[in-house]
Coordinates of N, CA and C in Angstrom, one line a residue:
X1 N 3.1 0.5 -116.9 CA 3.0 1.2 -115.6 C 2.3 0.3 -114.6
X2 N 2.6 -0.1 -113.5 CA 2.1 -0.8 -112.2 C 0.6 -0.3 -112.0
X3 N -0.4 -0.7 -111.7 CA -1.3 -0.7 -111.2 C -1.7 -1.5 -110.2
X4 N -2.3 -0.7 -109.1 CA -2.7 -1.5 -107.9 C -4.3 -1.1 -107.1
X5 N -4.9 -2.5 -107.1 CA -6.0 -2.0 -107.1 C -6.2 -2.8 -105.5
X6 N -7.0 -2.1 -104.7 CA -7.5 -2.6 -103.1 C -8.7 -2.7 -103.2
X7 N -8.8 -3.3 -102.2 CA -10.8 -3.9 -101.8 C -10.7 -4.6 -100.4
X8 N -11.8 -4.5 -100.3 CA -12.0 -4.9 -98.4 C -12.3 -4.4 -96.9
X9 N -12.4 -2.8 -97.9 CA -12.2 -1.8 -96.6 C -13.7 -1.9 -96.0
X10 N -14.3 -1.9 -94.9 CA -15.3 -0.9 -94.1 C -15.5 -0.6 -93.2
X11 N -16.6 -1.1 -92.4 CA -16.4 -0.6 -90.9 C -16.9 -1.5 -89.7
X12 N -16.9 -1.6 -89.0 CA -16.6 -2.7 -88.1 C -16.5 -2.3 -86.7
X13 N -16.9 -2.8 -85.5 CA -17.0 -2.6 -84.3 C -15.2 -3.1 -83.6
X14 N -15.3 -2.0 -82.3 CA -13.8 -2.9 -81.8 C -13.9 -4.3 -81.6
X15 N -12.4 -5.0 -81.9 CA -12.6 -6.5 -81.9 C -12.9 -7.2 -83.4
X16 N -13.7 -6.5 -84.2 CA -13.5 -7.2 -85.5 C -12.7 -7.4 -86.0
X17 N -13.0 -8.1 -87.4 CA -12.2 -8.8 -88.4 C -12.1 -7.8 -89.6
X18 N -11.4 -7.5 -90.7 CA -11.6 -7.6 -92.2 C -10.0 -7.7 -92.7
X19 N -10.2 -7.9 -94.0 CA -9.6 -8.7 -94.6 C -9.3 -7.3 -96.1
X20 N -7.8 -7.3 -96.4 CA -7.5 -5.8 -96.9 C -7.3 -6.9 -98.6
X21 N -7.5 -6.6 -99.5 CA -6.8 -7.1 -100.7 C -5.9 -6.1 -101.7
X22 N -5.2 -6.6 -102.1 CA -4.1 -5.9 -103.1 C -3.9 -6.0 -104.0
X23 N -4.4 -6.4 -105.3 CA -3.9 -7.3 -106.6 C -2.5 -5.9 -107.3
X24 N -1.8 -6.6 -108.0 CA -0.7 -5.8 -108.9 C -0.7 -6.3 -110.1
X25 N -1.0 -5.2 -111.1 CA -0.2 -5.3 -112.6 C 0.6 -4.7 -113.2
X26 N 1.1 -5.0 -114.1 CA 2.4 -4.1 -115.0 C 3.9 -4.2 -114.3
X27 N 3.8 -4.7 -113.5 CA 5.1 -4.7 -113.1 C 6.3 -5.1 -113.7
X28 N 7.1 -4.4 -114.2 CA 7.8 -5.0 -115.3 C 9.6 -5.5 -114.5
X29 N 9.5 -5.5 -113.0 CA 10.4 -5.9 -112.3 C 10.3 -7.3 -111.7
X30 N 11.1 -8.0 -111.6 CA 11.2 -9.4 -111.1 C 10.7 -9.5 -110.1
X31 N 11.9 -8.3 -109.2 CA 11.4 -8.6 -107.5 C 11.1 -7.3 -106.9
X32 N 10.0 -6.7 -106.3 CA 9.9 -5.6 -106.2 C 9.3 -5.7 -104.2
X33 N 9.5 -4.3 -103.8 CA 8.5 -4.2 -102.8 C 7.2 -4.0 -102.7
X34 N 6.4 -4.5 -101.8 CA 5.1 -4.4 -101.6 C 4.7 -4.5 -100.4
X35 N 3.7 -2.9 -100.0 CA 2.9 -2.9 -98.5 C 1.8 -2.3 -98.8
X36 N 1.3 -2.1 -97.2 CA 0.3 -1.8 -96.7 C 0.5 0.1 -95.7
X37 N -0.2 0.6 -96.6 CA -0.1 1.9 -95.8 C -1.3 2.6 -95.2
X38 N -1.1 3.5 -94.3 CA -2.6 4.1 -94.1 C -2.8 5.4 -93.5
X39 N -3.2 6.4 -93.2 CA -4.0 7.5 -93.2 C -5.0 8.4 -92.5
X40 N -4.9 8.5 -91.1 CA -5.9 9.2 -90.6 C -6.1 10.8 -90.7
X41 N -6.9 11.3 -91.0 CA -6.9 12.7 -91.0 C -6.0 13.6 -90.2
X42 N -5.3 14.6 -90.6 CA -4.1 15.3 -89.8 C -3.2 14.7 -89.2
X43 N -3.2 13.4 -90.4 CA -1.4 12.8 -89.9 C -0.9 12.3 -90.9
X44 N 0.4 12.1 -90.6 CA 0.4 11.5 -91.9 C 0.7 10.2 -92.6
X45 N 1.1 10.1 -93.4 CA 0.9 8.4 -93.9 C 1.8 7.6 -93.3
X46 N 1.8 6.5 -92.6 CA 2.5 5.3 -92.0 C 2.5 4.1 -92.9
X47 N 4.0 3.2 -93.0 CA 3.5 1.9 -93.3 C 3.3 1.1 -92.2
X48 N 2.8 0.4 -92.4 CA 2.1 -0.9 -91.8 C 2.1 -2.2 -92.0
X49 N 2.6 -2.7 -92.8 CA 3.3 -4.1 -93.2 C 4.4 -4.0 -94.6
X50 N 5.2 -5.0 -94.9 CA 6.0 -4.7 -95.9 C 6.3 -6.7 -96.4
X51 N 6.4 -6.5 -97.8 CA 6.8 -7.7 -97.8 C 8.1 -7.8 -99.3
X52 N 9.1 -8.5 -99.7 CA 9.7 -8.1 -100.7 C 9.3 -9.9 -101.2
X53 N 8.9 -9.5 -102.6 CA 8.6 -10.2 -103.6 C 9.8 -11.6 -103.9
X54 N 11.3 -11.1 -103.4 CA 11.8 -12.0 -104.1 C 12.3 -13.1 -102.4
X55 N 11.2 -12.9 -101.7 CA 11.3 -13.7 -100.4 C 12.1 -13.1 -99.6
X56 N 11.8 -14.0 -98.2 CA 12.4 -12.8 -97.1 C 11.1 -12.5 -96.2
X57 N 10.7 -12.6 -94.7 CA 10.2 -13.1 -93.9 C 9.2 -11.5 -94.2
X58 N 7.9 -11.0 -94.0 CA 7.3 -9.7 -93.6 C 7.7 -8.9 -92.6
X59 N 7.3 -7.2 -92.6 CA 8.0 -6.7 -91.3 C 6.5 -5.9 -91.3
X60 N 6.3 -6.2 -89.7 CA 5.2 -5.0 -89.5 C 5.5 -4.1 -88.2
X61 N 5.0 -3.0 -88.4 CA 5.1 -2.2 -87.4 C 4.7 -2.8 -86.2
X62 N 5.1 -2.3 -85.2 CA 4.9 -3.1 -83.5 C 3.8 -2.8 -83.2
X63 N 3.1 -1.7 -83.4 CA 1.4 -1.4 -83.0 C 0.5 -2.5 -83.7
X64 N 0.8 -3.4 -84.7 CA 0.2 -4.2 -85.4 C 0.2 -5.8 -85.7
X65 N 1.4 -5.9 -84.9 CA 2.1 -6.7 -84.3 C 1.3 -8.3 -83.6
X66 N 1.0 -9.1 -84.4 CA 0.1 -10.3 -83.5 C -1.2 -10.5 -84.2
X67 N -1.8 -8.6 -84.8 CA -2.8 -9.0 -84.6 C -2.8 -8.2 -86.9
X68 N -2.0 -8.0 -87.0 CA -2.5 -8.1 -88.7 C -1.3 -9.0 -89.0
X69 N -1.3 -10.0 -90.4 CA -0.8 -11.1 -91.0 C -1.0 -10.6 -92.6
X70 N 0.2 -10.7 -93.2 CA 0.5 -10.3 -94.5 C 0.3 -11.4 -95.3
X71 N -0.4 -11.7 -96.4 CA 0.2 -13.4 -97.1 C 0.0 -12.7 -99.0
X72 N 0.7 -13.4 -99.8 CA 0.6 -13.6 -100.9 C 0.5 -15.0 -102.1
X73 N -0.2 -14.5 -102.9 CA -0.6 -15.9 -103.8 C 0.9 -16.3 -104.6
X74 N 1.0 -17.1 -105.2 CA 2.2 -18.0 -105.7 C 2.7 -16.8 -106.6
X75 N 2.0 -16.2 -107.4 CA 2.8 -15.2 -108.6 C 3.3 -14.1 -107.7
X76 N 2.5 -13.6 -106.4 CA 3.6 -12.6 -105.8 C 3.0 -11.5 -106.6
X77 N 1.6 -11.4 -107.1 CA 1.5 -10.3 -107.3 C 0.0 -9.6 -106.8
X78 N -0.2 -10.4 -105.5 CA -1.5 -10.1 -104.9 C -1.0 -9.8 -103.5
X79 N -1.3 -8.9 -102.6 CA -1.1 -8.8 -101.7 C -2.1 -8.7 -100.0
X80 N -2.5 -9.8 -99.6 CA -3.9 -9.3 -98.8 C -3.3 -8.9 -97.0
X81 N -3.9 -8.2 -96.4 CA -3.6 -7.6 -95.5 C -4.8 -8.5 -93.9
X82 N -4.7 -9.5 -93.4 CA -5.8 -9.8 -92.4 C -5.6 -9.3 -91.2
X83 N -6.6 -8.7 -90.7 CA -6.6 -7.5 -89.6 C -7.6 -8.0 -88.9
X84 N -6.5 -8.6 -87.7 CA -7.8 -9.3 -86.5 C -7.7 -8.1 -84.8
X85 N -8.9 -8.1 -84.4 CA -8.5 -7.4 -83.2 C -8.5 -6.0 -83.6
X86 N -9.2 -5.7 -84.2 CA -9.4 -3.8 -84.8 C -9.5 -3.0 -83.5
X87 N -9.4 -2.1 -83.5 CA -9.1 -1.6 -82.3 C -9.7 0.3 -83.0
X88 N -10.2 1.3 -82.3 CA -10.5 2.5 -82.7 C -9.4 3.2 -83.8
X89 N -7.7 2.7 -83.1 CA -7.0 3.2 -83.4 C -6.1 3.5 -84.8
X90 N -7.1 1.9 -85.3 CA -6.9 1.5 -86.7 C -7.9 1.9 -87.8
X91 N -8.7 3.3 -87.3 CA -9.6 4.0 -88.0 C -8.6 4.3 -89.0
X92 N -8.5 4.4 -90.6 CA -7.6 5.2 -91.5 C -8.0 4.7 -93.0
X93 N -7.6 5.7 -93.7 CA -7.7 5.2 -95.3 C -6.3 3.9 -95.3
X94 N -6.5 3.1 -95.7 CA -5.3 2.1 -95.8 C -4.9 2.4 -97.8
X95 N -3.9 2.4 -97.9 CA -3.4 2.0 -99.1 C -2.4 1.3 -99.2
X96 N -2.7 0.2 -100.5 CA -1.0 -0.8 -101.0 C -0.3 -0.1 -101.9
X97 N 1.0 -0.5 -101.8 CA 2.2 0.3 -102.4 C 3.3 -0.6 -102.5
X98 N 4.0 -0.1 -104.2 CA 5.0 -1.3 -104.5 C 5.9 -0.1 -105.0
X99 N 6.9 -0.6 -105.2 CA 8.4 0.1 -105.5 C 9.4 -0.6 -105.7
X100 N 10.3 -0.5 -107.0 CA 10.8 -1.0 -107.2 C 12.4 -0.9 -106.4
X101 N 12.3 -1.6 -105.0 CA 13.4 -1.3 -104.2 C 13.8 -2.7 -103.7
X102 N 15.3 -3.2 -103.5 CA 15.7 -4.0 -102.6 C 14.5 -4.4 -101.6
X103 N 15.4 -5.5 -100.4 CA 14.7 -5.7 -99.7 C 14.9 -5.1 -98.5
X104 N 16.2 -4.7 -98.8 CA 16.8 -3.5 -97.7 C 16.1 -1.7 -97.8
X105 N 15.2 -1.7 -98.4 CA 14.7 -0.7 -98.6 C 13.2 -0.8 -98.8
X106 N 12.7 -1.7 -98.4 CA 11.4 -2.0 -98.0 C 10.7 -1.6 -97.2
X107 N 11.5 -0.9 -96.0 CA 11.0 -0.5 -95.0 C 11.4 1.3 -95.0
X108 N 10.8 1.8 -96.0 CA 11.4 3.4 -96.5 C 10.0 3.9 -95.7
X109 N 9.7 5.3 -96.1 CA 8.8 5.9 -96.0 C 7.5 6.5 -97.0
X110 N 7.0 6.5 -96.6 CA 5.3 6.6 -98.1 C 6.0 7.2 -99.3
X111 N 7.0 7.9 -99.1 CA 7.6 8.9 -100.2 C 8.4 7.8 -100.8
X112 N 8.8 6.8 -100.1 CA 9.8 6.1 -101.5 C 9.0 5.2 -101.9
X113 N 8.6 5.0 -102.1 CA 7.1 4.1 -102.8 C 6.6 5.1 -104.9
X114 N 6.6 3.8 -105.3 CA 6.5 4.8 -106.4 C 5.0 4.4 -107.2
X115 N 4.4 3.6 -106.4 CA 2.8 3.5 -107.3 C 1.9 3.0 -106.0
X116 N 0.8 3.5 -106.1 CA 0.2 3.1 -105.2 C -1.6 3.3 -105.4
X117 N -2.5 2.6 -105.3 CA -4.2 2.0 -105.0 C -4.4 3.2 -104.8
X118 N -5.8 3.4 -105.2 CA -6.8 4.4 -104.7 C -7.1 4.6 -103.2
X119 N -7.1 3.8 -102.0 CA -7.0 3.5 -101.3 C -8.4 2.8 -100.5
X120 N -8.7 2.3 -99.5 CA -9.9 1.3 -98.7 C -9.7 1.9 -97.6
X121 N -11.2 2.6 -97.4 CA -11.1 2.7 -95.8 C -11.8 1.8 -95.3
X122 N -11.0 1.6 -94.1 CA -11.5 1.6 -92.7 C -11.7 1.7 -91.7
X123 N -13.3 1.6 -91.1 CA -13.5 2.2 -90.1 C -13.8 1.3 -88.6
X124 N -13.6 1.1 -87.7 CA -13.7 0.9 -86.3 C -14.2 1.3 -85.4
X125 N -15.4 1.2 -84.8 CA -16.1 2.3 -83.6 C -15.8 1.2 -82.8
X126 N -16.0 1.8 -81.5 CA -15.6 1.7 -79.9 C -17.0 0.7 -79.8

């Protein structure tokens, strides 16, 4: 079974920095997807970056666009999330999430995701 464990969440004034981590184990698929999702109270879950394991450029949503950068280590089974320019609006529980889909289906919704982190918040004041 996949396991995915996150670290890096806290809190931080508008204009900061932090830095999201993702490590994966058990994956018993070659090439699988893997993102970044997140969570503000009374909404519901959005992704927020996406990347597919067996290569093929990252897609992030356009609100996040410039200012968060996806990268991964050589085995492709770490995924860290750097979040520059925090803004109030990026207050949320973030979680990583992998699923064994194409790369044409990387860009699904929280529900087609099949294992996912405990999750890291983060928080942002004004």
């Amino acid at each position: 079974q996949v396991h995915l464990v996150e670290s890096g969440g806290g809190s931080v004034q508008a204009g900061g920095a932090l830095r999201l981590s993702c490590r994966a184990s058990g994956f018993t698929y070659r090439t699988y997807c893997m993102g970044w999702f997140r969570q503000s109270p009374g909404k519901e879950r959005e992704g927020v970056a996406y990347v597919f394991t067996g290569g093929g450029g990252p897609y992030y949503i356009d609100s996040v666009k410039g200012r968060f950068t996806l990268s991964q280590d050589g085995a492709k089974t770490t995924l860290d999330l750097q979040m520059n320019s925090l803004n109030p609006e990026d207050t949320a529980m973030y979680y990583c999430a992998a699923a064994s889909l194409s790369r044409a289906y990387c860009r699904t919704v929280a529900s087609g995701y099949d294992y996912w982190g405990q999750g890291t918040q983060v928080t942002v004041s004004s």
